[in-house]
Amino acid sequence: MEKVEEKKVVEEKKEEKKVVEQKVEQKKIEEKKPVKKEFDPNQLSFLPKEVAPPRQENNKGLDNQTRRDIDELYGEEFGDLGTAEKDFIRNNLRDIGRITQKYLEYPQVAAYLGQDGTNAVEFYLHPNGDITDLKIIIGSEYKMLDDNTLKTIQIAYKDYPRPKTKTLIRIRVRYYLGGN
């Protein structure tokens, strides 16, 4: 018993030593100073270089799921939205999904029939908290699940954060039975 524990302690110390060595090596790499290039007049060019357009960093700081949802559900249309709408979506889409999830109940008959899937809805969220034009934009293949999503949104929207301007909201709702 003691030999097994001693082996574990020795292995743990070896692992700690490896981690420390990796950190030291990484620090050495970071400490290397950039090499200055010598000026070469033959490398001068007065022709404009082809420059890639600056990458939009507006999505910086977004979690991967929100970024993916914006890309997949809004696509290029996201660029057509106003600044206030984009900011609201970036800052609140995840919360709207979580609030919806809190109210979501799996329809018993759908669960019994083994129905699962993902759908997506869109609606306009207004500054007074109302929603309009609620509809399924990607069906789950099961009417029962799609109808349940619409019903859930009609209950949950009262708790959604309110935008400063009428904002198009698109969210995905997933029904998963698990166990497989």
PDB file of C-alpha atoms in Angstrom:
ATOM      1  CA  MET A   1       0.000   0.000   0.000  1.00  0.00           C
ATOM      2  CA  GLU A   2       2.745   2.462   0.952  1.00  0.00           C
ATOM      3  CA  LYS A   3       4.725   1.687  -2.203  1.00  0.00           C
ATOM      4  CA  VAL A   4       1.698   2.529  -4.347  1.00  0.00           C
ATOM      5  CA  GLU A   5       1.284   5.839  -2.513  1.00  0.00           C
ATOM      6  CA  GLU A   6       5.012   6.561  -2.857  1.00  0.00           C
ATOM      7  CA  LYS A   7       4.785   5.900  -6.606  1.00  0.00           C
ATOM      8  CA  LYS A   8       1.850   8.322  -6.847  1.00  0.00           C
ATOM      9  CA  VAL A   9       3.793  10.998  -4.978  1.00  0.00           C
ATOM     10  CA  VAL A  10       6.841  10.463  -7.217  1.00  0.00           C
ATOM     11  CA  GLU A  11       4.653  10.659 -10.350  1.00  0.00           C
ATOM     12  CA  GLU A  12       2.987  13.854  -9.080  1.00  0.00           C
ATOM     13  CA  LYS A  13       6.396  15.433  -8.438  1.00  0.00           C
ATOM     14  CA  LYS A  14       7.532  14.476 -11.952  1.00  0.00           C
ATOM     15  CA  GLU A  15       4.405  16.096 -13.404  1.00  0.00           C
ATOM     16  CA  GLU A  16       4.973  19.268 -11.347  1.00  0.00           C
ATOM     17  CA  LYS A  17       8.581  19.390 -12.550  1.00  0.00           C
ATOM     18  CA  LYS A  18       7.440  19.067 -16.198  1.00  0.00           C
ATOM     19  CA  VAL A  19       4.938  21.904 -15.728  1.00  0.00           C
ATOM     20  CA  VAL A  20       7.603  24.137 -14.167  1.00  0.00           C
ATOM     21  CA  GLU A  21      10.044  23.316 -16.989  1.00  0.00           C
ATOM     22  CA  GLN A  22       7.378  24.147 -19.586  1.00  0.00           C
ATOM     23  CA  LYS A  23       6.680  27.490 -17.907  1.00  0.00           C
ATOM     24  CA  VAL A  24      10.392  28.335 -17.788  1.00  0.00           C
ATOM     25  CA  GLU A  25      10.779  27.429 -21.475  1.00  0.00           C
ATOM     26  CA  GLN A  26       7.730  29.506 -22.387  1.00  0.00           C
ATOM     27  CA  LYS A  27       9.120  32.473 -20.444  1.00  0.00           C
ATOM     28  CA  LYS A  28      12.433  32.179 -22.324  1.00  0.00           C
ATOM     29  CA  ILE A  29      10.551  32.301 -25.621  1.00  0.00           C
ATOM     30  CA  GLU A  30       8.571  35.366 -24.499  1.00  0.00           C
ATOM     31  CA  GLU A  31      11.734  37.161 -23.383  1.00  0.00           C
ATOM     32  CA  LYS A  32      13.369  36.955 -26.801  1.00  0.00           C
ATOM     33  CA  LYS A  33      13.435  40.396 -28.340  1.00  0.00           C
ATOM     34  CA  PRO A  34      12.253  40.927 -31.893  1.00  0.00           C
ATOM     35  CA  VAL A  35      15.043  41.122 -34.439  1.00  0.00           C
ATOM     36  CA  LYS A  36      15.322  44.462 -36.205  1.00  0.00           C
ATOM     37  CA  LYS A  37      15.434  44.200 -39.958  1.00  0.00           C
ATOM     38  CA  GLU A  38      18.054  46.187 -41.782  1.00  0.00           C
ATOM     39  CA  PHE A  39      16.835  48.895 -44.086  1.00  0.00           C
ATOM     40  CA  ASP A  40      17.008  47.818 -47.713  1.00  0.00           C
ATOM     41  CA  PRO A  41      16.204  50.594 -50.206  1.00  0.00           C
ATOM     42  CA  ASN A  42      15.521  47.979 -52.897  1.00  0.00           C
ATOM     43  CA  GLN A  43      12.509  46.808 -50.918  1.00  0.00           C
ATOM     44  CA  LEU A  44      10.777  50.171 -51.158  1.00  0.00           C
ATOM     45  CA  SER A  45       7.632  50.303 -53.198  1.00  0.00           C
ATOM     46  CA  PHE A  46       5.450  53.252 -53.976  1.00  0.00           C
ATOM     47  CA  LEU A  47       2.675  51.108 -55.351  1.00  0.00           C
ATOM     48  CA  PRO A  48      -0.218  50.544 -52.980  1.00  0.00           C
ATOM     49  CA  LYS A  49      -0.161  47.105 -51.458  1.00  0.00           C
ATOM     50  CA  GLU A  50      -3.256  45.004 -51.560  1.00  0.00           C
ATOM     51  CA  VAL A  51      -4.582  45.250 -48.056  1.00  0.00           C
ATOM     52  CA  ALA A  52      -7.255  42.996 -46.696  1.00  0.00           C
ATOM     53  CA  PRO A  53     -10.203  44.876 -45.228  1.00  0.00           C
ATOM     54  CA  PRO A  54      -9.892  45.232 -41.485  1.00  0.00           C
ATOM     55  CA  ARG A  55     -11.536  42.388 -39.681  1.00  0.00           C
ATOM     56  CA  GLN A  56     -14.533  43.496 -37.707  1.00  0.00           C
ATOM     57  CA  GLU A  57     -13.720  43.139 -34.060  1.00  0.00           C
ATOM     58  CA  ASN A  58     -17.265  43.921 -32.946  1.00  0.00           C
ATOM     59  CA  ASN A  59     -17.791  40.274 -32.064  1.00  0.00           C
ATOM     60  CA  LYS A  60     -14.700  40.301 -29.863  1.00  0.00           C
ATOM     61  CA  GLY A  61     -15.558  38.989 -26.430  1.00  0.00           C
ATOM     62  CA  LEU A  62     -18.627  37.059 -27.570  1.00  0.00           C
ATOM     63  CA  ASP A  63     -18.903  33.472 -26.487  1.00  0.00           C
ATOM     64  CA  ASN A  64     -18.643  30.933 -29.297  1.00  0.00           C
ATOM     65  CA  GLN A  65     -22.309  29.912 -29.153  1.00  0.00           C
ATOM     66  CA  THR A  66     -23.571  33.487 -29.520  1.00  0.00           C
ATOM     67  CA  ARG A  67     -21.142  34.140 -32.362  1.00  0.00           C
ATOM     68  CA  ARG A  68     -22.250  30.927 -34.107  1.00  0.00           C
ATOM     69  CA  ASP A  69     -25.946  31.741 -33.627  1.00  0.00           C
ATOM     70  CA  ILE A  70     -25.486  35.226 -35.071  1.00  0.00           C
ATOM     71  CA  ASP A  71     -23.556  33.835 -38.043  1.00  0.00           C
ATOM     72  CA  GLU A  72     -25.991  31.001 -38.754  1.00  0.00           C
ATOM     73  CA  LEU A  73     -29.335  32.639 -37.940  1.00  0.00           C
ATOM     74  CA  TYR A  74     -28.735  36.189 -39.155  1.00  0.00           C
ATOM     75  CA  GLY A  75     -25.995  35.663 -41.728  1.00  0.00           C
ATOM     76  CA  GLU A  76     -25.308  38.697 -43.892  1.00  0.00           C
ATOM     77  CA  GLU A  77     -28.554  40.318 -42.710  1.00  0.00           C
ATOM     78  CA  PHE A  78     -26.815  41.087 -39.425  1.00  0.00           C
ATOM     79  CA  GLY A  79     -24.754  43.724 -41.215  1.00  0.00           C
ATOM     80  CA  ASP A  80     -27.957  45.440 -42.377  1.00  0.00           C
ATOM     81  CA  LEU A  81     -29.209  45.955 -38.826  1.00  0.00           C
ATOM     82  CA  GLY A  82     -28.700  49.235 -37.009  1.00  0.00           C
ATOM     83  CA  THR A  83     -25.965  49.726 -34.434  1.00  0.00           C
ATOM     84  CA  ALA A  84     -28.398  49.659 -31.499  1.00  0.00           C
ATOM     85  CA  GLU A  85     -29.941  46.425 -32.770  1.00  0.00           C
ATOM     86  CA  LYS A  86     -26.558  44.746 -33.276  1.00  0.00           C
ATOM     87  CA  ASP A  87     -25.372  45.791 -29.821  1.00  0.00           C
ATOM     88  CA  PHE A  88     -28.581  44.536 -28.221  1.00  0.00           C
ATOM     89  CA  ILE A  89     -28.325  41.186 -30.009  1.00  0.00           C
ATOM     90  CA  ARG A  90     -24.645  40.735 -29.125  1.00  0.00           C
ATOM     91  CA  ASN A  91     -25.274  41.569 -25.477  1.00  0.00           C
ATOM     92  CA  ASN A  92     -28.610  39.811 -24.930  1.00  0.00           C
ATOM     93  CA  LEU A  93     -29.103  36.896 -27.333  1.00  0.00           C
ATOM     94  CA  ARG A  94     -27.646  34.383 -24.901  1.00  0.00           C
ATOM     95  CA  ASP A  95     -29.829  35.685 -22.049  1.00  0.00           C
ATOM     96  CA  ILE A  96     -32.940  35.513 -24.225  1.00  0.00           C
ATOM     97  CA  GLY A  97     -32.086  31.890 -24.993  1.00  0.00           C
ATOM     98  CA  ARG A  98     -31.580  31.103 -21.314  1.00  0.00           C
ATOM     99  CA  ILE A  99     -34.847  32.750 -20.317  1.00  0.00           C
ATOM    100  CA  THR A 100     -36.668  30.779 -23.011  1.00  0.00           C
ATOM    101  CA  GLN A 101     -34.996  27.579 -21.809  1.00  0.00           C
ATOM    102  CA  LYS A 102     -36.217  28.286 -18.276  1.00  0.00           C
ATOM    103  CA  TYR A 103     -39.824  28.205 -19.496  1.00  0.00           C
ATOM    104  CA  LEU A 104     -39.395  25.364 -21.974  1.00  0.00           C
ATOM    105  CA  GLU A 105     -41.173  22.111 -21.144  1.00  0.00           C
ATOM    106  CA  TYR A 106     -40.783  19.011 -23.264  1.00  0.00           C
ATOM    107  CA  PRO A 107     -44.205  17.992 -24.595  1.00  0.00           C
ATOM    108  CA  GLN A 108     -44.997  14.646 -22.960  1.00  0.00           C
ATOM    109  CA  VAL A 109     -46.469  13.093 -26.078  1.00  0.00           C
ATOM    110  CA  ALA A 110     -43.452  14.177 -28.143  1.00  0.00           C
ATOM    111  CA  ALA A 111     -41.128  12.630 -25.566  1.00  0.00           C
ATOM    112  CA  TYR A 112     -43.189   9.435 -25.550  1.00  0.00           C
ATOM    113  CA  LEU A 113     -42.987   9.288 -29.350  1.00  0.00           C
ATOM    114  CA  GLY A 114     -39.229   9.869 -29.237  1.00  0.00           C
ATOM    115  CA  GLN A 115     -39.424  13.189 -31.052  1.00  0.00           C
ATOM    116  CA  ASP A 116     -36.408  15.432 -30.682  1.00  0.00           C
ATOM    117  CA  GLY A 117     -34.797  18.096 -32.796  1.00  0.00           C
ATOM    118  CA  THR A 118     -33.895  21.742 -33.088  1.00  0.00           C
ATOM    119  CA  ASN A 119     -35.930  24.596 -34.458  1.00  0.00           C
ATOM    120  CA  ALA A 120     -35.373  28.319 -34.772  1.00  0.00           C
ATOM    121  CA  VAL A 121     -37.780  31.215 -34.351  1.00  0.00           C
ATOM    122  CA  GLU A 122     -37.756  34.865 -35.212  1.00  0.00           C
ATOM    123  CA  PHE A 123     -39.747  37.761 -33.840  1.00  0.00           C
ATOM    124  CA  TYR A 124     -39.480  41.470 -33.296  1.00  0.00           C
ATOM    125  CA  LEU A 125     -38.870  42.587 -29.730  1.00  0.00           C
ATOM    126  CA  HIS A 126     -40.123  46.102 -29.012  1.00  0.00           C
ATOM    127  CA  PRO A 127     -38.920  48.676 -26.459  1.00  0.00           C
ATOM    128  CA  ASN A 128     -42.172  48.267 -24.482  1.00  0.00           C
ATOM    129  CA  GLY A 129     -41.466  44.520 -24.157  1.00  0.00           C
ATOM    130  CA  ASP A 130     -44.033  43.326 -26.712  1.00  0.00           C
ATOM    131  CA  ILE A 131     -43.216  40.869 -29.482  1.00  0.00           C
ATOM    132  CA  THR A 132     -44.635  40.742 -33.009  1.00  0.00           C
ATOM    133  CA  ASP A 133     -44.352  38.551 -36.093  1.00  0.00           C
ATOM    134  CA  LEU A 134     -43.402  35.420 -34.135  1.00  0.00           C
ATOM    135  CA  LYS A 135     -42.739  32.520 -36.504  1.00  0.00           C
ATOM    136  CA  ILE A 136     -40.701  29.363 -37.002  1.00  0.00           C
ATOM    137  CA  ILE A 137     -37.875  29.944 -39.496  1.00  0.00           C
ATOM    138  CA  ILE A 138     -36.264  26.496 -39.215  1.00  0.00           C
ATOM    139  CA  GLY A 139     -38.571  23.618 -38.358  1.00  0.00           C
ATOM    140  CA  SER A 140     -37.688  20.647 -36.191  1.00  0.00           C
ATOM    141  CA  GLU A 141     -39.606  18.217 -38.459  1.00  0.00           C
ATOM    142  CA  TYR A 142     -42.197  17.791 -35.698  1.00  0.00           C
ATOM    143  CA  LYS A 143     -45.225  20.075 -35.496  1.00  0.00           C
ATOM    144  CA  MET A 144     -45.645  19.340 -31.806  1.00  0.00           C
ATOM    145  CA  LEU A 145     -42.148  20.644 -30.992  1.00  0.00           C
ATOM    146  CA  ASP A 146     -42.507  23.686 -33.255  1.00  0.00           C
ATOM    147  CA  ASP A 147     -45.883  24.607 -31.725  1.00  0.00           C
ATOM    148  CA  ASN A 148     -44.420  24.168 -28.251  1.00  0.00           C
ATOM    149  CA  THR A 149     -41.579  26.559 -29.084  1.00  0.00           C
ATOM    150  CA  LEU A 150     -44.043  29.249 -30.225  1.00  0.00           C
ATOM    151  CA  LYS A 151     -46.118  28.751 -27.077  1.00  0.00           C
ATOM    152  CA  THR A 152     -43.012  28.949 -24.882  1.00  0.00           C
ATOM    153  CA  ILE A 153     -41.848  32.223 -26.483  1.00  0.00           C
ATOM    154  CA  GLN A 154     -45.323  33.711 -25.939  1.00  0.00           C
ATOM    155  CA  ILE A 155     -44.946  32.975 -22.229  1.00  0.00           C
ATOM    156  CA  ALA A 156     -41.252  33.787 -21.766  1.00  0.00           C
ATOM    157  CA  TYR A 157     -41.008  37.093 -23.652  1.00  0.00           C
ATOM    158  CA  LYS A 158     -42.262  39.117 -20.680  1.00  0.00           C
ATOM    159  CA  ASP A 159     -38.921  38.412 -18.962  1.00  0.00           C
ATOM    160  CA  TYR A 160     -36.704  39.286 -21.942  1.00  0.00           C
ATOM    161  CA  PRO A 161     -34.454  42.339 -21.702  1.00  0.00           C
ATOM    162  CA  ARG A 162     -35.921  45.311 -23.551  1.00  0.00           C
ATOM    163  CA  PRO A 163     -34.174  46.942 -26.485  1.00  0.00           C
ATOM    164  CA  LYS A 164     -34.047  50.682 -27.126  1.00  0.00           C
ATOM    165  CA  THR A 165     -35.400  50.119 -30.635  1.00  0.00           C
ATOM    166  CA  LYS A 166     -37.499  47.458 -32.390  1.00  0.00           C
ATOM    167  CA  THR A 167     -35.073  44.536 -32.813  1.00  0.00           C
ATOM    168  CA  LEU A 168     -35.229  41.350 -34.873  1.00  0.00           C
ATOM    169  CA  ILE A 169     -34.506  38.391 -32.594  1.00  0.00           C
ATOM    170  CA  ARG A 170     -33.678  34.929 -33.873  1.00  0.00           C
ATOM    171  CA  ILE A 171     -33.017  32.062 -31.488  1.00  0.00           C
ATOM    172  CA  ARG A 172     -32.580  28.336 -31.711  1.00  0.00           C
ATOM    173  CA  VAL A 173     -34.513  25.951 -29.434  1.00  0.00           C
ATOM    174  CA  ARG A 174     -33.235  22.409 -28.962  1.00  0.00           C
ATOM    175  CA  TYR A 175     -35.256  19.412 -27.834  1.00  0.00           C
ATOM    176  CA  TYR A 176     -33.075  16.510 -26.782  1.00  0.00           C
ATOM    177  CA  LEU A 177     -34.167  13.273 -25.150  1.00  0.00           C
ATOM    178  CA  GLY A 178     -30.671  11.970 -24.417  1.00  0.00           C
ATOM    179  CA  GLY A 179     -29.849   8.451 -23.425  1.00  0.00           C
ATOM    180  CA  ASN A 180     -28.765   7.396 -26.922  1.00  0.00           C
TER     181      ASN A 180
END
